Each structure stands twice: as C-alpha cells, then as structure tokens.
Amino acid sequence: MKRIKRIALIIAIGLVSLAISHVDVYSQERPEYLPGELLVKFQDGVSGAKIKSLIAGNGAGVVKRIGLIDLYHLKLPSSLSVERALTVYRNSPLVKYAEPNYLRYPDIIPNDPSYPEMWGLDNTGQTGGTADADIDAPEAWDITTGGPDVVVAVIDSGMDLNHEDLAANLYTNPGEIAGNGIDDDGNGYIDDVNGWDFAWDDNDPTDTDTACGGHGTHTSGTIGAVGDNGIGVTGINWDVRIMPLKIFRTYFLIFCSASSSDIISAIEYASMMGVRVSNNSYGSTSYSQAEYDAIQASRSVFVAAAGNDGANTDVSPQYPSAYDLDNIISVAATDDDDLLAYFSNYGTASVDLAAPGVSILSTLPGDTYDLYDGTSMATPHVVGVTGLLLSQDPALTVNEMKWRILNGTDSKGLPVLTQGRLNANNTLGFGLALTDVTVIVTPLGPTTVSPGDTINYNVALTNNTAFSKTVEARVFVQLPDGSTVDLEGPGTFILPANGTIDQDFSRVVPSGVNTGTYTLFGQAESTNSFDEDPVDYEVVRRELSK
Ligand code: CA
Ligand code: CA
Ligand code: CA
C-alpha cells in the first residue's frame, strides 16, 4: 500500500507538529466512509409518504435529495450504526439500493522542486528523460490553444481563485449576480458565481484546506493556467474557463477526503450547468452504485485518475476510475522516459491510457508553483486535451471525444487498454480532415412523441474516401438516466468509394417509459475514423383528447 504512505506524507506536510511520528498509524486507519450517514435509492414509483414514513420510522433525517439520480442522503440517529442501517434499508422492499457515504482520497504525491520545466508538454531531454516523451503540446497549439467558451469542471479541493496565473481563466456563472443573497438563475445555489464548495456548503470554492496541499489548484493549472501571459506556467489550454467544484476537506482532523454525497452533488451541478468534461483526481476501493449512476447520468466526459497503488486495477479496482462506463476515461501516469510511473495503477481493461504524471510543475495557492507526482497529475493532461477538442469542435459527442483521445495515443507498450500515452497533436489531428465514414440520422416525422407512438428515421452512411471502406455501424438510444440500448445493429457494411447507403427504420416507443429526453445516436466506425450523429427525441405524456 505505497499510496497510503504517500498520502500520509501530504498530511504530514500540512500538520507537521501533529502527524509526523504517527503517519503510518493514521494512514492505515484511513476511514472508508462517514459515520452516521447513508445514501438510499428507492424503487421507482414508491410514494413520498411511504419513503417519509420509513425514514422517520428509524429516526433518520433527510440531509439532501439529489435530483440527478433521485438519491436520498440521510443522517442517522446516533443509536443506529451505518452497518445496522444498511441491513434495515436493504431489507425494505421500497429500497433499490442503500450504501454508506464513502470517502474518496486524492491521488497525489508531493515532490520537491528540482527541475522547473514542463517536460510533459514538450520533452527535449531537459530533465534527463527521453526527447519527445511528451504530449506534443506545441504542435497541438498550432491547431488551437483553447477558448473562453469551453468550461471544464475541476472536482477537487477547490482552486486559488485569485492566483495570478489562473484568475483570468476562472469560470463565471453568467446567470448569477454576486453577493445579493438571491439564487438569480434558479439553479438551487445562492450566489454560485465561480463554482461551489460542496464540502463546506457555501459559494466559495477557494483551495484553503491545508491537509489537501493545494491539490485542486495544481490540477487546475495543468488544465488551464493562463498561457502566453509572461507569468509562471502554461496550461494545456491557454484560454478556458475552469469551474472549481470543491469536494475535499479535512475529516477526522487529518484526512483530506471527499464524501460520495458531495462528489455526486458536484457531478449533478456540472451536468446541470451543461459542462461537458470534468477532472476527477481521486479514488478509493469502495464501489458506490450511486456514484456510478451519477456519472452515467451526467452524459459528460468523466476523466478519472487510475490511482497510485502500483496495482493492476483489473484485479484490484479503484473507483470511480474503474467503473465500466463508456463516458469514463481512466488515466495512468508515465515519467519523462515514457515509462509507467512506479506508483501508477494499470490494467489493460480498466485503464484507458497514460499521461505525464511525474514531476509535473503547476500552480499552487499563493501565486506559487511546485512539482507534484501522481495519477492526479496525469488526469488533468487528458482533461486539458479534451478542452482543446471542445474548442476545436463544440459539437463533438462524448464517444467521439473519447475515441479521438484513445486513438491519438503514441503506442508505448504500456499495460493499459491502448498501450499508449496521450498525444494532443494526434488527437486534434482527427479534426483536421473529413471523417472517412460519416453517419447522418434524419427523423422522418415529429421528434416530440408519446409512449405507444411509432418513430421513423433514416440512417445514411457515406464513404468520404476514394477507397472502398468496411464500416461497423449501429443505432442506439441514450435514456434520460444516461444508459444506452441498441436499436439497430451493430452490423458490418462495405461502402464503395465515395458511396452512400441509407435505410429507413421504424420503432415503437414502449408504453410505460419515463418522460424526458431520449437521444438517438447513429454511429459509424472504420479502421481510422469514428463518427456519431445524435438526434434528440422528447418523450411526453399523451395529451387527452378534449
Ligand atoms: Ca444560482
Ligand atoms: Ca446571486
Ligand atoms: Ca502563464
């Protein structure tokens, strides 16, 4: 358990007088969840009265109801242990699942500053490593350096909002008036101008908890420290808007950690505000169904640190990175020789790619900079490149962004799914040429429908090259909860040079489905290209005839 000792080291730095001689003792007792709290998901269709009666019946209270996945965050009476409450709730026929309010920990390692060069962006051998063991950032910056319309959520310990090299890239909520005590945009959060602090429940996500060591300010700087301003470092995005969503705080006096309920609330907030990508440099070994459901329902790119145990997460998973969800990108860490960092988790099924994560120079609170190690530091490299992708083409789907990142890697024989390390230039390069095979879905009829209606649509596959192409195509629907169901295919087609094939389909909207937005995706993948075309269908209750 190497990671535990490293985390403890951060704690020791924050609380020198308190913790040094007891570092191992504290770290080995790192708690798995918060006492006195429970997360409960009730079965669909259970009445509010029954829920209220069950909760009141065992003396619990509702802390919060999280609408994204309709989850109840409960406070238990002191007479009821989490273990006992789990048994009670799991045995109730009203309950779909109940779980503890798990704690996650940052995947960071501190490192003394010695080589203040950002080798991960452009490696010339300046740190004694291998030239070009980097993400080719200067080449990518010839394509784009980012833009102010891209918002990236950093779900972390907050951010130094006034940092000289970050302040200009801080997100501002256009619908909210600062400091008037009014929820101007009606999103449920008062004066949420620059993100939110879910850990302390206030509108100031400043990175102040000492035990967290400036973690969120560091990850933010890698994504989007202001570029070309003559100060400090540069982010992968010179220009971007960073939304700090603070989840980490000090628990039990010494632990920098984040609870499931705060993580889920932050995911919900980012999703509600339309954010398409988030940075998640944290984890632990407990599986949370609620966290899984929230990530799926967010319908955004969820980039997560693989973890720092030096472990194969196919066998010993860390969450959230190891959930089997299409919208998660799990990131391992490499060094300046393109070798897997000794601390990095890996896994050919559960980890997607690697990115620089050793001796990474970035911003810290108080206009300072320092080198940190960790998959925590690798993750924002991938988020940064996702930000560049969104500035290049805001219409990219979640799967399209993930495909470009995974297929843009430089193959390095690493023990991860792609065997590769992130390459920004390759990834952005996919957008410079017309996709080899494109798919277009055309609705043949209204897109506002009711259960029992028939929908008709046409799917066209076009080969944009002068060569015959084999393409795998399918049509699937994404439900309001983010899960997907295949409608047509997948099937394999051979497209003639510069040819198009198309077909009409019809489907009945099943009776009894929930109302909401159902997105139909056409998808076409060939050897070197991937394309999706989304069409939204609104499912509404049928109006009674008058
Ligand atoms: Ca608000
Ligand atoms: Ca306000
Ligand atoms: Ca700068």
Coordinates of C-alpha atoms and ligand atoms in Angstrom, one line a residue:
M1 CA 0.0 0.0 0.0
K2 CA 2.5 2.5 -1.2
R3 CA -0.1 5.2 -1.9
I4 CA -1.2 5.3 1.7
K5 CA 2.2 6.3 2.9
R6 CA 2.5 9.0 0.2
I7 CA -0.9 10.4 1.1
A8 CA 0.2 10.4 4.7
L9 CA 3.2 12.4 3.7
I10 CA 1.0 15.2 2.4
I11 CA -0.9 15.1 5.7
A12 CA 2.4 15.4 7.5
I13 CA 3.4 18.4 5.5
G14 CA 0.1 20.1 6.4
L15 CA 0.2 19.2 10.0
V16 CA 3.9 18.9 10.8
S17 CA 3.6 19.1 14.5
L18 CA 0.7 16.7 14.8
A19 CA 1.3 13.8 12.5
I20 CA 4.9 13.0 11.7
S21 CA 5.6 10.3 14.2
H22 CA 2.2 8.7 13.7
V23 CA 1.9 8.9 9.9
D24 CA 1.6 5.1 9.3
V25 CA -0.8 4.6 12.2
Y26 CA -3.1 7.3 10.9
S27 CA -2.9 6.3 7.3
Q28 CA -3.6 2.6 7.9
E29 CA -6.8 3.7 9.7
R30 CA -7.9 5.8 6.8
P31 CA -11.7 5.5 7.1
E32 CA -13.8 4.1 4.3
Y33 CA -17.0 6.1 4.9
L34 CA -18.6 8.8 7.0
P35 CA -20.2 7.6 10.3
G36 CA -23.9 8.4 10.8
E37 CA -24.8 8.8 7.1
L38 CA -26.4 6.7 4.4
L39 CA -27.2 7.1 0.7
V40 CA -30.5 5.5 -0.3
K41 CA -32.1 5.0 -3.7
F42 CA -35.8 4.0 -3.6
Q43 CA -37.6 1.8 -6.1
D44 CA -39.4 3.7 -9.0
G45 CA -42.9 4.7 -8.1
V46 CA -42.7 4.4 -4.3
S47 CA -44.8 7.2 -2.8
G48 CA -43.3 10.1 -0.9
A49 CA -45.4 9.2 2.1
K50 CA -44.1 5.7 2.3
I51 CA -40.5 7.0 2.0
K52 CA -41.1 9.6 4.7
S53 CA -42.6 7.0 7.0
L54 CA -39.7 4.6 6.5
I55 CA -37.1 7.3 7.2
A56 CA -38.9 8.7 10.2
G57 CA -39.6 5.2 11.5
N58 CA -36.0 4.6 12.2
G59 CA -35.3 8.1 13.4
A60 CA -33.3 9.2 10.4
G61 CA -33.5 12.6 8.7
V62 CA -33.0 13.8 5.1
V63 CA -29.9 15.9 4.6
K64 CA -30.4 16.4 0.9
R65 CA -32.2 14.9 -2.0
I66 CA -30.0 14.7 -5.2
G67 CA -32.3 15.1 -8.2
L68 CA -29.9 13.9 -10.9
I69 CA -30.4 10.3 -9.8
D70 CA -33.2 10.9 -7.2
L71 CA -30.9 9.8 -4.3
Y72 CA -31.6 10.4 -0.6
H73 CA -28.7 11.5 1.6
L74 CA -29.7 10.5 5.1
K75 CA -28.5 11.4 8.6
L76 CA -28.8 8.5 11.0
P77 CA -29.7 8.8 14.7
S78 CA -26.7 8.1 17.0
S79 CA -28.4 4.9 18.1
L80 CA -28.3 3.5 14.6
S81 CA -24.9 2.4 13.2
V82 CA -24.2 2.6 9.4
E83 CA -23.9 -1.3 9.4
R84 CA -27.3 -1.8 11.1
A85 CA -29.0 0.9 8.9
L86 CA -27.7 -0.8 5.8
T87 CA -29.3 -4.0 6.9
V88 CA -32.6 -2.3 7.7
Y89 CA -32.8 -0.4 4.4
R90 CA -31.5 -3.2 2.2
N91 CA -34.2 -5.4 3.6
S92 CA -37.0 -3.0 2.8
P93 CA -39.0 -3.7 -0.4
L94 CA -39.1 0.0 -1.0
V95 CA -35.4 0.3 -1.4
K96 CA -33.5 -0.3 -4.7
Y97 CA -30.1 0.1 -3.0
A98 CA -28.5 1.6 0.1
E99 CA -24.8 2.3 0.7
P100 CA -22.5 4.1 3.1
N101 CA -21.4 7.7 2.3
Y102 CA -18.0 6.6 1.1
L103 CA -14.8 8.7 1.3
R104 CA -12.5 9.2 -1.6
Y105 CA -8.9 10.4 -1.4
P106 CA -6.7 12.5 -3.7
D107 CA -4.3 10.5 -5.9
I108 CA -1.4 12.8 -5.3
I109 CA 2.2 12.6 -4.3
P110 CA 4.3 15.6 -3.3
N111 CA 7.7 16.1 -4.9
D112 CA 10.5 18.5 -4.1
P113 CA 11.1 21.0 -6.9
S114 CA 14.3 20.4 -8.8
Y115 CA 13.6 20.7 -12.5
P116 CA 11.1 23.5 -13.1
E117 CA 10.5 22.5 -16.7
M118 CA 7.2 21.2 -18.0
W119 CA 8.6 18.1 -19.7
G120 CA 5.2 16.5 -20.1
L121 CA 4.1 19.2 -22.6
D122 CA 7.4 19.3 -24.6
N123 CA 10.3 17.0 -23.7
T124 CA 13.7 17.9 -25.1
G125 CA 15.5 15.8 -22.6
Q126 CA 15.8 18.8 -20.2
T127 CA 15.0 16.6 -17.1
G128 CA 17.4 13.8 -18.2
G129 CA 14.5 11.9 -19.8
T130 CA 13.8 10.9 -23.4
A131 CA 13.2 13.6 -26.0
D132 CA 9.6 13.6 -27.4
A133 CA 8.4 11.6 -24.4
D134 CA 5.6 14.2 -24.2
I135 CA 2.1 15.0 -25.4
D136 CA 3.2 17.2 -28.3
A137 CA 1.6 20.3 -26.9
P138 CA 3.4 22.9 -29.0
E139 CA 2.3 21.1 -32.2
A140 CA -1.3 20.9 -30.9
W141 CA -1.2 24.6 -30.1
D142 CA -0.7 25.3 -33.8
I143 CA -4.2 23.9 -34.2
T144 CA -5.8 25.6 -31.1
T145 CA -4.8 27.0 -27.7
G146 CA -8.4 26.7 -26.3
G147 CA -11.1 29.3 -26.0
P148 CA -13.4 31.1 -23.5
D149 CA -16.5 29.1 -24.5
V150 CA -15.1 25.9 -23.1
V151 CA -16.0 25.2 -19.4
V152 CA -14.1 22.5 -17.6
A153 CA -15.2 21.3 -14.1
V154 CA -12.5 20.5 -11.6
I155 CA -14.0 18.3 -8.9
D156 CA -11.3 18.7 -6.3
S157 CA -10.1 20.7 -3.3
G158 CA -11.1 24.0 -4.9
M159 CA -8.8 26.5 -6.5
D160 CA -6.9 29.6 -5.6
L161 CA -9.4 31.9 -7.3
N162 CA -7.0 34.9 -7.2
H163 CA -3.9 33.1 -8.4
E164 CA -2.0 35.3 -10.8
D165 CA -1.8 32.6 -13.4
L166 CA -5.3 31.2 -13.0
A167 CA -7.7 34.1 -12.2
A168 CA -8.3 35.1 -15.9
N169 CA -9.4 31.6 -16.7
L170 CA -11.8 31.3 -13.7
Y171 CA -15.4 30.4 -14.7
T172 CA -18.1 33.0 -14.1
N173 CA -21.8 32.0 -14.0
P174 CA -23.4 34.4 -16.4
G175 CA -26.9 34.0 -14.8
E176 CA -25.8 34.8 -11.2
I177 CA -25.4 38.2 -9.5
A178 CA -22.7 38.0 -6.9
G179 CA -23.4 38.7 -3.2
N180 CA -27.1 39.6 -3.4
G181 CA -28.2 36.6 -1.4
I182 CA -30.5 35.6 -4.2
D183 CA -30.4 32.5 -6.4
D184 CA -30.7 34.6 -9.6
D185 CA -30.5 31.7 -12.1
G186 CA -32.8 29.5 -10.0
N187 CA -30.4 26.5 -10.1
G188 CA -30.8 25.9 -6.4
Y189 CA -27.5 27.5 -5.4
I190 CA -27.3 31.1 -4.0
D191 CA -24.6 33.4 -5.4
D192 CA -22.8 30.5 -7.2
V193 CA -20.7 32.8 -9.3
N194 CA -17.4 30.8 -9.5
G195 CA -18.4 27.2 -8.9
W196 CA -19.4 25.8 -5.5
D197 CA -18.0 24.4 -2.3
F198 CA -19.8 21.2 -1.7
A199 CA -17.5 20.2 1.1
W200 CA -18.5 23.2 3.3
D201 CA -21.8 24.0 1.6
D202 CA -21.0 27.6 0.6
N203 CA -20.3 29.6 -2.6
D204 CA -16.6 30.0 -2.0
P205 CA -14.6 27.1 -3.6
T206 CA -11.2 28.5 -2.6
D207 CA -8.5 25.9 -2.1
T208 CA -7.9 26.5 1.7
D209 CA -7.9 23.1 3.4
T210 CA -4.3 22.7 4.4
A211 CA -4.4 18.9 4.5
C212 CA -5.2 18.9 0.8
G213 CA -2.0 20.6 -0.1
G214 CA -3.3 22.8 -3.0
H215 CA -4.3 19.7 -4.9
G216 CA -7.1 21.4 -6.9
T217 CA -5.1 24.5 -7.7
H218 CA -2.4 22.2 -9.1
T219 CA -4.7 20.1 -11.3
S220 CA -6.4 23.4 -12.5
G221 CA -3.1 24.8 -13.6
T222 CA -2.3 21.8 -15.8
I223 CA -5.7 22.1 -17.5
G224 CA -5.7 25.9 -17.8
A225 CA -3.1 28.1 -16.3
V226 CA -3.1 31.3 -18.4
G227 CA -0.8 30.9 -21.4
D228 CA 1.4 33.5 -23.1
N229 CA 1.0 36.0 -20.2
G230 CA 4.6 36.1 -19.2
I231 CA 3.9 34.5 -15.8
G232 CA 4.7 31.1 -14.4
V233 CA 3.5 28.1 -16.3
T234 CA 1.0 27.5 -19.1
G235 CA -2.0 25.2 -19.1
I236 CA -2.7 22.8 -21.9
N237 CA -5.4 25.3 -22.6
W238 CA -4.1 28.9 -22.6
D239 CA -7.6 30.1 -22.6
V240 CA -10.5 28.1 -21.0
R241 CA -13.0 28.6 -18.2
I242 CA -12.3 26.5 -15.0
M243 CA -15.3 25.7 -12.8
P244 CA -13.9 24.7 -9.4
L245 CA -16.3 22.3 -7.5
K246 CA -14.8 21.8 -4.1
I247 CA -15.4 18.3 -2.6
F248 CA -12.3 17.8 -0.5
R249 CA -11.9 19.0 3.1
T250 CA -10.3 17.9 6.3
Y251 CA -12.1 15.0 8.0
F252 CA -11.2 13.4 11.4
L253 CA -8.7 16.2 11.9
I254 CA -6.0 14.9 9.4
F255 CA -7.5 13.3 6.4
C256 CA -8.1 15.2 3.1
S257 CA -11.0 13.4 1.7
A258 CA -14.4 13.7 -0.1
S259 CA -17.7 12.0 0.6
S260 CA -19.8 10.3 -2.0
S261 CA -22.7 12.7 -1.4
D262 CA -20.5 15.7 -2.1
I263 CA -19.0 14.1 -5.2
I264 CA -22.4 13.2 -6.5
S265 CA -23.7 16.7 -5.8
A266 CA -20.8 18.2 -7.7
I267 CA -21.4 15.8 -10.7
E268 CA -25.0 16.9 -10.7
Y269 CA -24.1 20.6 -10.6
A270 CA -21.7 20.3 -13.5
S271 CA -24.2 18.4 -15.5
M272 CA -27.0 20.9 -14.7
M273 CA -24.7 23.7 -15.9
G274 CA -24.0 22.0 -19.2
V275 CA -20.4 21.2 -18.5
R276 CA -19.1 18.5 -20.9
V277 CA -15.9 17.4 -19.2
S278 CA -14.7 17.0 -15.6
N279 CA -11.4 16.3 -13.8
N280 CA -11.6 13.7 -11.1
S281 CA -8.2 13.1 -9.5
Y282 CA -9.3 10.9 -6.6
G283 CA -10.5 7.5 -5.6
S284 CA -10.6 4.6 -3.2
T285 CA -11.6 0.9 -3.3
S286 CA -15.3 1.0 -2.4
Y287 CA -17.8 0.5 -5.1
S288 CA -20.6 3.1 -5.0
Q289 CA -23.7 2.4 -7.1
A290 CA -24.9 5.9 -6.5
E291 CA -21.7 7.4 -7.8
Y292 CA -21.8 5.0 -10.8
D293 CA -25.4 6.1 -11.6
A294 CA -24.5 9.8 -11.3
I295 CA -21.5 9.6 -13.6
Q296 CA -23.7 7.7 -16.2
A297 CA -26.5 10.3 -15.9
S298 CA -24.0 13.2 -16.3
R299 CA -23.6 12.3 -20.0
S300 CA -20.3 14.1 -20.0
V301 CA -16.6 13.0 -20.3
F302 CA -15.5 11.9 -16.8
V303 CA -11.8 11.8 -16.7
A304 CA -10.5 9.9 -13.6
A305 CA -7.2 9.0 -12.0
A306 CA -6.3 5.3 -12.1
G307 CA -4.8 5.6 -8.6
N308 CA -1.4 5.4 -7.0
D309 CA -1.2 1.9 -5.5
G310 CA 1.1 0.4 -8.2
A311 CA -1.7 -2.1 -8.6
N312 CA -3.5 -3.9 -11.5
T313 CA -6.9 -2.4 -11.2
D314 CA -8.4 -5.1 -13.4
V315 CA -7.9 -7.3 -10.3
S316 CA -8.0 -4.7 -7.5
P317 CA -10.2 -1.9 -8.8
Q318 CA -10.1 1.7 -7.6
Y319 CA -13.3 3.8 -8.1
P320 CA -14.5 5.9 -9.7
S321 CA -11.9 5.3 -12.5
A322 CA -12.6 1.5 -12.8
Y323 CA -16.4 1.7 -13.3
D324 CA -17.3 0.0 -16.5
L325 CA -18.9 3.1 -18.1
D326 CA -18.4 4.4 -21.6
N327 CA -18.0 8.0 -20.5
I328 CA -15.2 7.4 -18.1
I329 CA -11.5 7.8 -19.2
S330 CA -9.2 6.2 -16.7
V331 CA -5.6 7.6 -16.7
A332 CA -2.3 6.1 -15.6
A333 CA 0.9 8.1 -15.1
T334 CA 4.1 8.0 -17.0
D335 CA 7.5 9.6 -16.5
D336 CA 9.9 11.6 -18.7
D337 CA 11.1 8.3 -20.4
D338 CA 7.5 7.2 -21.3
L339 CA 7.7 4.5 -18.6
L340 CA 4.9 3.7 -16.3
A341 CA 5.5 5.6 -13.1
Y342 CA 6.4 3.2 -10.3
F343 CA 3.4 4.2 -8.3
S344 CA 0.8 4.2 -11.1
N345 CA -2.1 1.8 -11.2
Y346 CA -2.5 0.0 -14.5
G347 CA -4.8 -2.6 -16.2
T348 CA -5.5 -3.5 -19.8
A349 CA -9.3 -3.5 -19.2
S350 CA -9.8 -0.8 -16.5
V351 CA -7.2 1.8 -17.5
D352 CA -7.5 3.5 -20.9
L353 CA -4.3 5.4 -21.4
A354 CA -1.4 7.1 -19.7
A355 CA -0.3 10.7 -19.5
P356 CA 2.6 12.5 -17.8
G357 CA 2.4 12.3 -14.0
V358 CA 5.9 12.5 -12.5
S359 CA 7.5 15.8 -11.6
I360 CA 4.6 17.9 -13.0
L361 CA 5.1 21.6 -12.5
S362 CA 1.9 23.6 -11.9
T363 CA 0.2 26.3 -9.9
L364 CA -0.3 26.2 -6.1
P365 CA -2.1 28.6 -3.8
G366 CA -0.5 32.0 -3.1
D367 CA 0.9 32.6 -6.6
T368 CA 3.4 29.7 -6.1
Y369 CA 4.3 26.7 -8.2
D370 CA 5.7 23.3 -7.5
L371 CA 6.3 19.8 -8.8
Y372 CA 3.8 17.0 -7.9
D373 CA 3.7 13.4 -8.8
G374 CA 0.6 11.2 -9.1
T375 CA -2.1 9.9 -11.4
S376 CA -3.8 13.0 -10.1
M377 CA -1.4 15.0 -12.2
A378 CA -1.8 12.8 -15.3
T379 CA -5.6 13.1 -15.3
P380 CA -5.7 16.9 -16.0
H381 CA -3.4 16.4 -19.0
V382 CA -6.3 14.4 -20.6
V383 CA -8.9 16.9 -19.4
G384 CA -6.8 19.7 -20.9
V385 CA -6.7 17.9 -24.3
T386 CA -10.5 17.3 -24.0
G387 CA -10.8 21.1 -23.5
L388 CA -8.8 21.7 -26.7
L389 CA -11.0 19.3 -28.6
L390 CA -14.1 21.1 -27.4
S391 CA -12.7 24.5 -28.6
Q392 CA -11.9 22.9 -31.9
D393 CA -15.4 21.4 -32.3
P394 CA -18.0 22.0 -29.7
A395 CA -20.4 19.6 -31.4
L396 CA -18.3 16.5 -30.7
T397 CA -20.2 13.8 -28.8
V398 CA -18.8 12.2 -25.6
N399 CA -17.9 9.0 -27.5
E400 CA -16.3 11.0 -30.3
M401 CA -14.0 12.8 -27.8
K402 CA -13.1 9.6 -26.1
W403 CA -12.3 7.9 -29.4
R404 CA -10.1 10.7 -30.5
I405 CA -8.2 10.7 -27.2
L406 CA -7.7 7.0 -27.1
N407 CA -6.9 6.6 -30.8
G408 CA -4.5 9.6 -30.7
T409 CA -2.1 8.0 -28.2
D410 CA 1.5 7.2 -29.0
S411 CA 1.9 3.4 -28.5
K412 CA 4.5 2.8 -25.8
G413 CA 3.7 -0.8 -24.9
L414 CA 2.2 0.3 -21.6
P415 CA 0.0 -2.1 -19.6
V416 CA -3.2 -0.1 -20.4
L417 CA -6.0 -0.6 -22.9
T418 CA -4.5 1.5 -25.7
Q419 CA -0.9 0.7 -24.6
G420 CA -0.3 4.4 -25.2
R421 CA 0.5 7.8 -23.8
L422 CA -1.7 10.8 -24.5
N423 CA -0.7 12.9 -27.6
A424 CA -2.6 16.2 -28.0
N425 CA -1.4 16.8 -31.6
N426 CA -2.6 13.4 -32.8
T427 CA -5.9 13.8 -31.1
L428 CA -6.6 17.2 -32.5
G429 CA -5.4 16.0 -35.9
F430 CA -8.5 13.8 -36.3
G431 CA -10.5 17.1 -36.7
L432 CA -8.3 18.5 -39.5
A433 CA -9.6 16.0 -42.1
L434 CA -13.1 15.0 -43.0
T435 CA -14.0 11.8 -41.2
D436 CA -13.5 8.7 -43.5
V437 CA -17.1 7.5 -43.0
T438 CA -19.8 9.8 -41.7
V439 CA -23.3 8.9 -40.4
I440 CA -26.4 11.0 -40.6
V441 CA -29.7 10.3 -38.8
T442 CA -32.7 12.1 -40.2
P443 CA -36.0 11.9 -38.3
L444 CA -39.0 11.1 -40.6
G445 CA -41.7 12.7 -38.5
P446 CA -42.1 14.6 -35.2
T447 CA -39.4 14.4 -32.5
T448 CA -41.8 15.1 -29.7
V449 CA -43.6 11.8 -29.1
S450 CA -45.6 9.8 -26.5
P451 CA -45.4 6.2 -25.3
G452 CA -47.0 4.0 -27.9
D453 CA -46.1 6.2 -30.9
T454 CA -44.1 5.0 -33.8
I455 CA -41.0 6.9 -34.7
N456 CA -39.5 6.7 -38.2
Y457 CA -36.0 7.7 -39.1
N458 CA -33.4 7.3 -41.9
V459 CA -29.8 6.4 -41.4
A460 CA -27.2 7.2 -44.1
L461 CA -23.6 6.1 -44.2
T462 CA -21.3 8.0 -46.5
N463 CA -17.7 7.0 -47.5
N464 CA -15.7 10.2 -48.0
T465 CA -12.7 8.5 -49.4
A466 CA -11.7 7.2 -52.8
F467 CA -11.3 3.6 -51.5
S468 CA -13.8 1.0 -50.5
K469 CA -14.3 1.0 -46.7
T470 CA -15.6 -1.5 -44.2
V471 CA -17.6 0.1 -41.5
E472 CA -19.3 -1.1 -38.4
A473 CA -22.5 0.8 -37.8
R474 CA -25.3 0.8 -35.2
V475 CA -28.1 2.9 -33.9
F476 CA -28.6 3.2 -30.1
V477 CA -30.7 5.3 -27.8
Q478 CA -29.5 7.0 -24.7
L479 CA -32.1 7.1 -21.9
P480 CA -32.6 10.1 -19.6
D481 CA -30.5 8.2 -16.9
G482 CA -27.6 8.1 -19.4
S483 CA -27.8 4.3 -20.0
T484 CA -28.0 3.1 -23.6
V485 CA -30.0 0.5 -25.5
D486 CA -29.1 -0.8 -29.0
L487 CA -31.9 -0.2 -31.6
E488 CA -30.3 -1.4 -34.8
G489 CA -27.1 -3.4 -35.3
P490 CA -24.3 -3.3 -34.8
G491 CA -23.7 -4.6 -38.3
T492 CA -20.8 -4.5 -40.8
F493 CA -21.2 -2.8 -44.2
I494 CA -18.9 -2.4 -47.1
L495 CA -19.1 1.1 -48.6
P496 CA -18.0 1.7 -52.2
A497 CA -15.5 4.5 -52.9
N498 CA -17.3 7.9 -52.4
G499 CA -20.6 5.9 -52.0
T500 CA -23.6 6.3 -49.7
I501 CA -26.0 3.7 -48.4
D502 CA -29.1 4.5 -46.4
Q503 CA -32.1 2.8 -44.9
D504 CA -35.4 3.7 -43.2
F505 CA -36.2 2.3 -39.8
S506 CA -39.3 2.5 -37.5
R507 CA -39.6 1.8 -33.8
V508 CA -42.5 1.9 -31.3
V509 CA -41.9 4.0 -28.2
P510 CA -42.6 1.4 -25.5
S511 CA -45.6 2.1 -23.3
G512 CA -44.6 2.9 -19.8
V513 CA -41.3 4.6 -20.5
N514 CA -40.4 7.6 -18.4
T515 CA -40.8 11.0 -20.0
G516 CA -37.7 13.0 -20.8
T517 CA -35.0 13.4 -23.5
Y518 CA -34.0 10.3 -25.4
T519 CA -31.1 10.8 -27.7
L520 CA -30.9 8.6 -30.8
F521 CA -27.3 8.1 -32.0
G522 CA -26.2 6.8 -35.3
Q523 CA -22.6 5.5 -35.0
A524 CA -20.1 4.5 -37.7
E525 CA -16.6 3.2 -37.0
S526 CA -14.0 2.3 -39.6
T527 CA -10.3 1.4 -39.3
N528 CA -9.2 5.0 -38.7
S529 CA -12.4 7.0 -38.2
F530 CA -15.4 7.3 -35.8
D531 CA -18.5 9.4 -36.2
E532 CA -21.8 9.8 -34.4
D533 CA -24.9 11.8 -35.2
P534 CA -27.2 12.5 -32.2
V535 CA -30.9 13.4 -32.6
D536 CA -33.0 14.3 -29.5
Y537 CA -36.5 12.9 -29.1
E538 CA -38.7 14.4 -26.3
V539 CA -41.0 11.8 -24.8
V540 CA -44.0 13.5 -23.2
R541 CA -47.3 12.2 -21.8
R542 CA -50.0 12.0 -24.3
E543 CA -52.5 14.9 -24.1
L544 CA -56.0 13.6 -23.5
S545 CA -58.3 14.5 -26.4
K546 CA -60.9 17.1 -25.5
Ligands
CA1 CA -27.7 30.2 -8.6
CA2 CA -27.0 35.9 -6.6
CA3 CA 1.3 31.6 -17.5

